PDB file of C-alpha atoms in Angstrom:
ATOM      1  CA  MET A   1      35.582 112.070 -15.315  1.00  0.00           C
ATOM      2  CA  SER A   2      35.296 114.040 -18.537  1.00  0.00           C
ATOM      3  CA  GLU A   3      37.523 111.495 -20.297  1.00  0.00           C
ATOM      4  CA  VAL A   4      35.375 108.649 -18.992  1.00  0.00           C
ATOM      5  CA  TRP A   5      32.227 110.407 -20.178  1.00  0.00           C
ATOM      6  CA  VAL A   6      33.704 110.961 -23.638  1.00  0.00           C
ATOM      7  CA  THR A   7      34.714 107.293 -23.834  1.00  0.00           C
ATOM      8  CA  LEU A   8      31.239 106.140 -22.857  1.00  0.00           C
ATOM      9  CA  THR A   9      29.340 108.459 -25.177  1.00  0.00           C
ATOM     10  CA  THR A  10      31.544 108.146 -28.255  1.00  0.00           C
ATOM     11  CA  ALA A  11      29.935 105.750 -30.718  1.00  0.00           C
ATOM     12  CA  GLN A  12      32.176 103.136 -32.310  1.00  0.00           C
ATOM     13  CA  GLU A  13      31.932 101.985 -35.878  1.00  0.00           C
ATOM     14  CA  ALA A  14      30.352  98.583 -36.334  1.00  0.00           C
ATOM     15  CA  PRO A  15      32.711  95.749 -37.277  1.00  0.00           C
ATOM     16  CA  PRO A  16      32.486  94.257 -40.790  1.00  0.00           C
ATOM     17  CA  LEU A  17      29.404  92.222 -41.570  1.00  0.00           C
ATOM     18  CA  TRP A  18      31.390  88.983 -41.690  1.00  0.00           C
ATOM     19  CA  VAL A  19      32.521  89.588 -38.088  1.00  0.00           C
ATOM     20  CA  VAL A  20      28.925  90.121 -36.960  1.00  0.00           C
ATOM     21  CA  LEU A  21      27.796  86.931 -38.697  1.00  0.00           C
ATOM     22  CA  LEU A  22      30.778  84.951 -37.400  1.00  0.00           C
ATOM     23  CA  SER A  23      30.008  86.057 -33.849  1.00  0.00           C
ATOM     24  CA  ALA A  24      26.409  84.907 -34.352  1.00  0.00           C
ATOM     25  CA  LEU A  25      27.539  81.498 -35.604  1.00  0.00           C
ATOM     26  CA  THR A  26      29.990  81.177 -32.717  1.00  0.00           C
ATOM     27  CA  ALA A  27      27.292  81.981 -30.186  1.00  0.00           C
ATOM     28  CA  LEU A  28      24.942  79.516 -31.876  1.00  0.00           C
ATOM     29  CA  ALA A  29      27.592  76.799 -31.663  1.00  0.00           C
ATOM     30  CA  VAL A  30      28.176  77.510 -27.970  1.00  0.00           C
ATOM     31  CA  VAL A  31      24.447  77.322 -27.227  1.00  0.00           C
ATOM     32  CA  THR A  32      23.705  74.193 -29.256  1.00  0.00           C
ATOM     33  CA  TRP A  33      26.776  72.106 -28.366  1.00  0.00           C
ATOM     34  CA  SER A  34      26.041  70.357 -25.079  1.00  0.00           C
ATOM     35  CA  ALA A  35      29.583  70.544 -23.675  1.00  0.00           C
ATOM     36  CA  SER A  36      30.000  74.286 -24.252  1.00  0.00           C
ATOM     37  CA  TRP A  37      26.420  74.965 -23.140  1.00  0.00           C
ATOM     38  CA  HIS A  38      27.027  73.197 -19.830  1.00  0.00           C
ATOM     39  CA  VAL A  39      29.970  75.521 -19.182  1.00  0.00           C
ATOM     40  CA  SER A  40      28.386  78.757 -20.416  1.00  0.00           C
ATOM     41  CA  ARG A  41      24.827  78.226 -19.156  1.00  0.00           C
ATOM     42  CA  GLY A  42      25.787  79.782 -15.830  1.00  0.00           C
ATOM     43  CA  LEU A  43      25.963  83.167 -17.561  1.00  0.00           C
ATOM     44  CA  VAL A  44      22.314  82.813 -18.562  1.00  0.00           C
ATOM     45  CA  THR A  45      21.484  81.804 -14.985  1.00  0.00           C
ATOM     46  CA  ILE A  46      23.094  85.021 -13.724  1.00  0.00           C
ATOM     47  CA  ALA A  47      20.826  87.028 -16.049  1.00  0.00           C
ATOM     48  CA  HIS A  48      17.822  84.880 -15.050  1.00  0.00           C
ATOM     49  CA  GLU A  49      18.269  85.434 -11.325  1.00  0.00           C
ATOM     50  CA  GLY A  50      19.128  89.076 -11.904  1.00  0.00           C
ATOM     51  CA  GLY A  51      15.768  89.467 -13.646  1.00  0.00           C
ATOM     52  CA  HIS A  52      13.978  88.014 -10.629  1.00  0.00           C
ATOM     53  CA  ALA A  53      15.931  90.279  -8.262  1.00  0.00           C
ATOM     54  CA  LEU A  54      15.444  93.503 -10.229  1.00  0.00           C
ATOM     55  CA  THR A  55      11.720  92.888 -10.674  1.00  0.00           C
ATOM     56  CA  ALA A  56      11.361  92.126  -6.962  1.00  0.00           C
ATOM     57  CA  LEU A  57      12.945  95.474  -6.119  1.00  0.00           C
ATOM     58  CA  LEU A  58      10.820  97.333  -8.674  1.00  0.00           C
ATOM     59  CA  THR A  59       7.635  95.793  -7.247  1.00  0.00           C
ATOM     60  CA  ARG A  60       8.756  96.656  -3.703  1.00  0.00           C
ATOM     61  CA  ARG A  61       9.255  93.140  -2.496  1.00  0.00           C
ATOM     62  CA  THR A  62      11.982  92.544   0.080  1.00  0.00           C
ATOM     63  CA  LEU A  63      14.970  90.925  -1.605  1.00  0.00           C
ATOM     64  CA  GLN A  64      16.656  88.480   0.774  1.00  0.00           C
ATOM     65  CA  GLY A  65      19.405  87.196  -1.500  1.00  0.00           C
ATOM     66  CA  ILE A  66      20.497  85.224  -4.543  1.00  0.00           C
ATOM     67  CA  ARG A  67      22.159  81.815  -4.740  1.00  0.00           C
ATOM     68  CA  LEU A  68      23.981  80.417  -7.763  1.00  0.00           C
ATOM     69  CA  HIS A  69      24.772  76.706  -7.795  1.00  0.00           C
ATOM     70  CA  SER A  70      27.464  74.641  -9.512  1.00  0.00           C
ATOM     71  CA  ASP A  71      24.839  72.754 -11.548  1.00  0.00           C
ATOM     72  CA  THR A  72      24.019  76.124 -13.262  1.00  0.00           C
ATOM     73  CA  SER A  73      20.747  76.461 -11.350  1.00  0.00           C
ATOM     74  CA  GLY A  74      19.924  79.369  -9.083  1.00  0.00           C
ATOM     75  CA  VAL A  75      17.340  80.764  -6.717  1.00  0.00           C
ATOM     76  CA  THR A  76      16.285  84.274  -5.731  1.00  0.00           C
ATOM     77  CA  LEU A  77      14.722  84.658  -2.291  1.00  0.00           C
ATOM     78  CA  THR A  78      12.186  87.429  -1.713  1.00  0.00           C
ATOM     79  CA  ARG A  79       9.745  88.275   1.036  1.00  0.00           C
ATOM     80  CA  GLY A  80       6.329  89.888   0.693  1.00  0.00           C
ATOM     81  CA  ARG A  81       2.789  89.002  -0.243  1.00  0.00           C
ATOM     82  CA  PRO A  82       2.690  85.388  -1.500  1.00  0.00           C
ATOM     83  CA  THR A  83       0.194  86.401  -4.180  1.00  0.00           C
ATOM     84  CA  GLY A  84      -0.615  89.473  -6.217  1.00  0.00           C
ATOM     85  CA  PRO A  85       0.962  91.406  -9.123  1.00  0.00           C
ATOM     86  CA  GLY A  86       4.350  91.811  -7.459  1.00  0.00           C
ATOM     87  CA  MET A  87       4.826  88.098  -6.942  1.00  0.00           C
ATOM     88  CA  ILE A  88       3.528  87.295 -10.436  1.00  0.00           C
ATOM     89  CA  LEU A  89       5.859  89.758 -12.140  1.00  0.00           C
ATOM     90  CA  THR A  90       8.819  88.576 -10.071  1.00  0.00           C
ATOM     91  CA  ALA A  91       8.183  84.935 -10.971  1.00  0.00           C
ATOM     92  CA  ALA A  92       7.670  85.764 -14.644  1.00  0.00           C
ATOM     93  CA  ALA A  93      10.823  87.853 -15.017  1.00  0.00           C
ATOM     94  CA  GLY A  94      13.449  85.110 -14.833  1.00  0.00           C
ATOM     95  CA  TYR A  95      13.118  83.244 -18.114  1.00  0.00           C
ATOM     96  CA  VAL A  96      12.628  86.391 -20.198  1.00  0.00           C
ATOM     97  CA  ALA A  97      15.447  88.385 -18.556  1.00  0.00           C
ATOM     98  CA  PRO A  98      18.348  87.023 -20.681  1.00  0.00           C
ATOM     99  CA  SER A  99      16.479  87.739 -23.921  1.00  0.00           C
ATOM    100  CA  LEU A 100      15.414  91.221 -22.820  1.00  0.00           C
ATOM    101  CA  LEU A 101      18.958  91.971 -21.674  1.00  0.00           C
ATOM    102  CA  GLY A 102      20.217  90.719 -25.026  1.00  0.00           C
ATOM    103  CA  LEU A 103      17.762  92.966 -26.862  1.00  0.00           C
ATOM    104  CA  GLY A 104      18.893  95.998 -24.880  1.00  0.00           C
ATOM    105  CA  GLY A 105      22.479  95.033 -25.567  1.00  0.00           C
ATOM    106  CA  ALA A 106      21.695  94.689 -29.272  1.00  0.00           C
ATOM    107  CA  TRP A 107      20.333  98.233 -29.345  1.00  0.00           C
ATOM    108  CA  LEU A 108      23.402  99.663 -27.594  1.00  0.00           C
ATOM    109  CA  THR A 109      25.866  97.613 -29.635  1.00  0.00           C
ATOM    110  CA  SER A 110      24.256  98.379 -32.983  1.00  0.00           C
ATOM    111  CA  SER A 111      24.262 102.079 -32.037  1.00  0.00           C
ATOM    112  CA  GLY A 112      27.993 101.905 -31.335  1.00  0.00           C
ATOM    113  CA  TYR A 113      27.771 102.368 -27.566  1.00  0.00           C
ATOM    114  CA  VAL A 114      29.831  99.329 -26.672  1.00  0.00           C
ATOM    115  CA  ALA A 115      31.527 101.073 -23.743  1.00  0.00           C
ATOM    116  CA  ILE A 116      28.172 101.886 -22.149  1.00  0.00           C
ATOM    117  CA  LEU A 117      27.066  98.263 -22.525  1.00  0.00           C
ATOM    118  CA  ILE A 118      30.236  96.936 -20.884  1.00  0.00           C
ATOM    119  CA  ALA A 119      29.994  99.479 -18.055  1.00  0.00           C
ATOM    120  CA  LEU A 120      26.347  98.593 -17.399  1.00  0.00           C
ATOM    121  CA  VAL A 121      27.141  94.876 -17.283  1.00  0.00           C
ATOM    122  CA  ILE A 122      29.941  95.431 -14.768  1.00  0.00           C
ATOM    123  CA  VAL A 123      27.717  97.644 -12.594  1.00  0.00           C
ATOM    124  CA  LEU A 124      24.908  95.054 -12.645  1.00  0.00           C
ATOM    125  CA  LEU A 125      27.346  92.293 -11.682  1.00  0.00           C
ATOM    126  CA  LEU A 126      28.623  94.385  -8.768  1.00  0.00           C
ATOM    127  CA  CYS A 127      25.055  95.019  -7.590  1.00  0.00           C
ATOM    128  CA  MET A 128      24.311  91.295  -7.759  1.00  0.00           C
ATOM    129  CA  LEU A 129      27.517  90.528  -5.851  1.00  0.00           C
ATOM    130  CA  VAL A 130      26.130  92.384  -2.833  1.00  0.00           C
ATOM    131  CA  LEU A 131      23.056  90.119  -2.902  1.00  0.00           C
ATOM    132  CA  ILE A 132      24.821  86.760  -3.334  1.00  0.00           C
ATOM    133  CA  ARG A 133      24.442  84.443  -0.346  1.00  0.00           C
ATOM    134  CA  ASN A 134      26.718  81.505  -1.212  1.00  0.00           C
ATOM    135  CA  LEU A 135      30.411  81.055  -1.988  1.00  0.00           C
ATOM    136  CA  PHE A 136      29.975  79.563  -5.447  1.00  0.00           C
ATOM    137  CA  GLY A 137      27.835  82.531  -6.459  1.00  0.00           C
ATOM    138  CA  VAL A 138      30.477  84.985  -5.242  1.00  0.00           C
ATOM    139  CA  VAL A 139      33.210  83.156  -7.156  1.00  0.00           C
ATOM    140  CA  SER A 140      31.053  83.020 -10.308  1.00  0.00           C
ATOM    141  CA  LEU A 141      30.331  86.741 -10.313  1.00  0.00           C
ATOM    142  CA  LEU A 142      33.916  87.710  -9.474  1.00  0.00           C
ATOM    143  CA  ALA A 143      35.237  85.473 -12.244  1.00  0.00           C
ATOM    144  CA  THR A 144      32.735  86.816 -14.780  1.00  0.00           C
ATOM    145  CA  GLY A 145      33.190  90.456 -13.833  1.00  0.00           C
ATOM    146  CA  GLY A 146      36.955  90.113 -13.562  1.00  0.00           C
ATOM    147  CA  ALA A 147      37.240  88.483 -16.979  1.00  0.00           C
ATOM    148  CA  ILE A 148      35.140  91.202 -18.616  1.00  0.00           C
ATOM    149  CA  THR A 149      37.064  93.985 -16.886  1.00  0.00           C
ATOM    150  CA  ALA A 150      40.484  92.551 -17.705  1.00  0.00           C
ATOM    151  CA  PHE A 151      39.585  91.829 -21.315  1.00  0.00           C
ATOM    152  CA  THR A 152      38.148  95.274 -21.999  1.00  0.00           C
ATOM    153  CA  TRP A 153      40.964  97.028 -20.121  1.00  0.00           C
ATOM    154  CA  TYR A 154      43.748  95.528 -22.226  1.00  0.00           C
ATOM    155  CA  ALA A 155      41.986  94.860 -25.527  1.00  0.00           C
ATOM    156  CA  PRO A 156      41.661  97.571 -28.194  1.00  0.00           C
ATOM    157  CA  PRO A 157      38.190  99.041 -28.849  1.00  0.00           C
ATOM    158  CA  ASP A 158      37.707  96.973 -32.006  1.00  0.00           C
ATOM    159  CA  ILE A 159      38.113  93.758 -30.014  1.00  0.00           C
ATOM    160  CA  ASP A 160      35.734  95.094 -27.354  1.00  0.00           C
ATOM    161  CA  ALA A 161      33.118  95.497 -30.066  1.00  0.00           C
ATOM    162  CA  VAL A 162      33.586  91.893 -31.194  1.00  0.00           C
ATOM    163  CA  LEU A 163      33.202  90.714 -27.581  1.00  0.00           C
ATOM    164  CA  ALA A 164      30.029  92.799 -27.233  1.00  0.00           C
ATOM    165  CA  TYR A 165      28.499  91.305 -30.387  1.00  0.00           C
ATOM    166  CA  LEU A 166      29.384  87.788 -29.244  1.00  0.00           C
ATOM    167  CA  ALA A 167      27.895  88.370 -25.781  1.00  0.00           C
ATOM    168  CA  VAL A 168      24.691  89.877 -27.175  1.00  0.00           C
ATOM    169  CA  TRP A 169      24.208  87.033 -29.644  1.00  0.00           C
ATOM    170  CA  PHE A 170      24.820  84.567 -26.827  1.00  0.00           C
ATOM    171  CA  LEU A 171      22.117  86.156 -24.654  1.00  0.00           C
ATOM    172  CA  LEU A 172      19.624  86.310 -27.519  1.00  0.00           C
ATOM    173  CA  LEU A 173      20.207  82.676 -28.512  1.00  0.00           C
ATOM    174  CA  GLY A 174      20.884  81.399 -25.009  1.00  0.00           C
ATOM    175  CA  GLY A 175      17.630  82.870 -23.764  1.00  0.00           C
ATOM    176  CA  VAL A 176      15.690  80.380 -25.882  1.00  0.00           C
ATOM    177  CA  ARG A 177      17.282  77.053 -24.896  1.00  0.00           C
ATOM    178  CA  PRO A 178      16.424  77.124 -21.139  1.00  0.00           C
ATOM    179  CA  ILE A 179      12.757  77.611 -22.019  1.00  0.00           C
ATOM    180  CA  VAL A 180      12.813  74.574 -24.295  1.00  0.00           C
ATOM    181  CA  GLU A 181      14.604  72.606 -21.562  1.00  0.00           C
ATOM    182  CA  LEU A 182      12.003  73.761 -19.043  1.00  0.00           C
ATOM    183  CA  GLN A 183       9.125  72.387 -21.104  1.00  0.00           C
ATOM    184  CA  ARG A 184      10.978  69.115 -21.627  1.00  0.00           C
ATOM    185  CA  LYS A 185      11.428  68.743 -17.866  1.00  0.00           C
ATOM    186  CA  ARG A 186       7.794  69.641 -17.212  1.00  0.00           C
ATOM    187  CA  ARG A 187       6.651  67.052 -19.738  1.00  0.00           C
ATOM    188  CA  HIS A 188       8.470  64.372 -17.738  1.00  0.00           C
ATOM    189  CA  GLY A 189       7.296  65.726 -14.370  1.00  0.00           C
ATOM    190  CA  ARG A 190      10.805  66.816 -13.294  1.00  0.00           C
ATOM    191  CA  ALA A 191      10.063  70.504 -12.623  1.00  0.00           C
ATOM    192  CA  PRO A 192       6.987  70.711 -10.368  1.00  0.00           C
ATOM    193  CA  ASP A 193       8.163  73.964  -8.766  1.00  0.00           C
ATOM    194  CA  SER A 194       9.411  75.717 -11.885  1.00  0.00           C
ATOM    195  CA  ASP A 195       8.627  79.372 -12.515  1.00  0.00           C
ATOM    196  CA  ALA A 196       5.889  78.356 -14.965  1.00  0.00           C
ATOM    197  CA  ASP A 197       4.242  76.054 -12.421  1.00  0.00           C
ATOM    198  CA  GLN A 198       4.479  78.689  -9.692  1.00  0.00           C
ATOM    199  CA  LEU A 199       2.791  81.144 -12.049  1.00  0.00           C
ATOM    200  CA  ALA A 200       0.108  78.558 -12.778  1.00  0.00           C
ATOM    201  CA  ARG A 201      -0.685  78.379  -9.066  1.00  0.00           C
ATOM    202  CA  LEU A 202      -0.630  82.162  -8.754  1.00  0.00           C
ATOM    203  CA  THR A 203      -2.815  82.973 -11.758  1.00  0.00           C
ATOM    204  CA  PHE A 204      -4.848  79.812 -12.486  1.00  0.00           C
ATOM    205  CA  LEU A 205      -3.446  79.908 -16.020  1.00  0.00           C
ATOM    206  CA  PRO A 206      -1.783  76.623 -17.029  1.00  0.00           C
ATOM    207  CA  GLY A 207       1.978  76.310 -16.846  1.00  0.00           C
ATOM    208  CA  GLY A 208       2.111  75.588 -20.560  1.00  0.00           C
ATOM    209  CA  PHE A 209       0.684  79.048 -21.221  1.00  0.00           C
ATOM    210  CA  TRP A 210       3.554  80.652 -19.333  1.00  0.00           C
ATOM    211  CA  VAL A 211       6.148  78.541 -21.122  1.00  0.00           C
ATOM    212  CA  LEU A 212       4.643  79.599 -24.449  1.00  0.00           C
ATOM    213  CA  LEU A 213       4.696  83.239 -23.336  1.00  0.00           C
ATOM    214  CA  PHE A 214       8.353  82.950 -22.294  1.00  0.00           C
ATOM    215  CA  LEU A 215       9.179  81.421 -25.665  1.00  0.00           C
ATOM    216  CA  LEU A 216       7.261  84.102 -27.558  1.00  0.00           C
ATOM    217  CA  VAL A 217       9.126  86.906 -25.761  1.00  0.00           C
ATOM    218  CA  ALA A 218      12.475  85.186 -26.390  1.00  0.00           C
ATOM    219  CA  ALA A 219      11.660  84.682 -30.076  1.00  0.00           C
ATOM    220  CA  VAL A 220      10.605  88.312 -30.573  1.00  0.00           C
ATOM    221  CA  CYS A 221      13.781  89.518 -28.851  1.00  0.00           C
ATOM    222  CA  LEU A 222      15.901  87.225 -31.028  1.00  0.00           C
ATOM    223  CA  VAL A 223      14.297  88.345 -34.287  1.00  0.00           C
ATOM    224  CA  TYR A 224      14.354  92.054 -33.466  1.00  0.00           C
ATOM    225  CA  GLY A 225      17.829  91.806 -31.962  1.00  0.00           C
ATOM    226  CA  ALA A 226      19.086  90.155 -35.152  1.00  0.00           C
ATOM    227  CA  TYR A 227      17.440  92.945 -37.155  1.00  0.00           C
ATOM    228  CA  LEU A 228      19.379  95.509 -35.094  1.00  0.00           C
ATOM    229  CA  LEU A 229      22.699  93.685 -35.206  1.00  0.00           C
ATOM    230  CA  VAL A 230      22.810  92.706 -38.891  1.00  0.00           C
ATOM    231  CA  PRO A 231      22.795  95.794 -41.121  1.00  0.00           C
ATOM    232  CA  LEU A 232      20.562  95.440 -44.159  1.00  0.00           C
ATOM    233  CA  PRO A 233      22.060  96.184 -47.577  1.00  0.00           C
ATOM    234  CA  PRO A 234      21.225  99.573 -49.158  1.00  0.00           C
ATOM    235  CA  GLY A 235      17.872  99.594 -50.909  1.00  0.00           C
ATOM    236  CA  PHE A 236      16.585  96.570 -49.002  1.00  0.00           C
ATOM    237  CA  PRO A 237      12.887  97.161 -48.076  1.00  0.00           C
TER     238      PRO A 237
END
């Protein structure tokens, strides 16, 4: 246990700046290219539904389960008061969860605590696995968690750091695109029961307000996360 603790708490040196920037460009390409986004979007969905689930537990709602679907959509089932702060916070947590998770990951990664970040991700995936209520969701989480575990087990620490930077950039950038897609669907009337529209019914604030709030949170996380991840040159104000 002492060796594990030392591994977790020992800060790693950041990779060269060109590696950080290359990981950002790679993540941007994955998010913007439709084919790669269709494959990788499920990772954002896992973070999205995890945000709903964690907030439901924190607001003392009864969490009934999580479902992840092959079309990269998902649903988190909770039981409790159909209105009130708990329900509002739970509904609002999904679209901002990937960006907030990315911001937390940016802080850990930029501080050199890559091992802690990887351990936290694996623990969160295991906790979600207990709550999954469909086969595809189980397979998705096992595949994701297994790939992360295998990669970090066999790869040297320097490669782990590159993976961490790539994953954090992906969450920061990937947290923005679903919000834009949500508004596009709402504009064409194809998302009447979206989180934003549920919040509109719960709060009497228009759905567009909630979409704008989601986008603002994602943008702030992206800008501040980039500030943490990309070291500024000496003497830069």
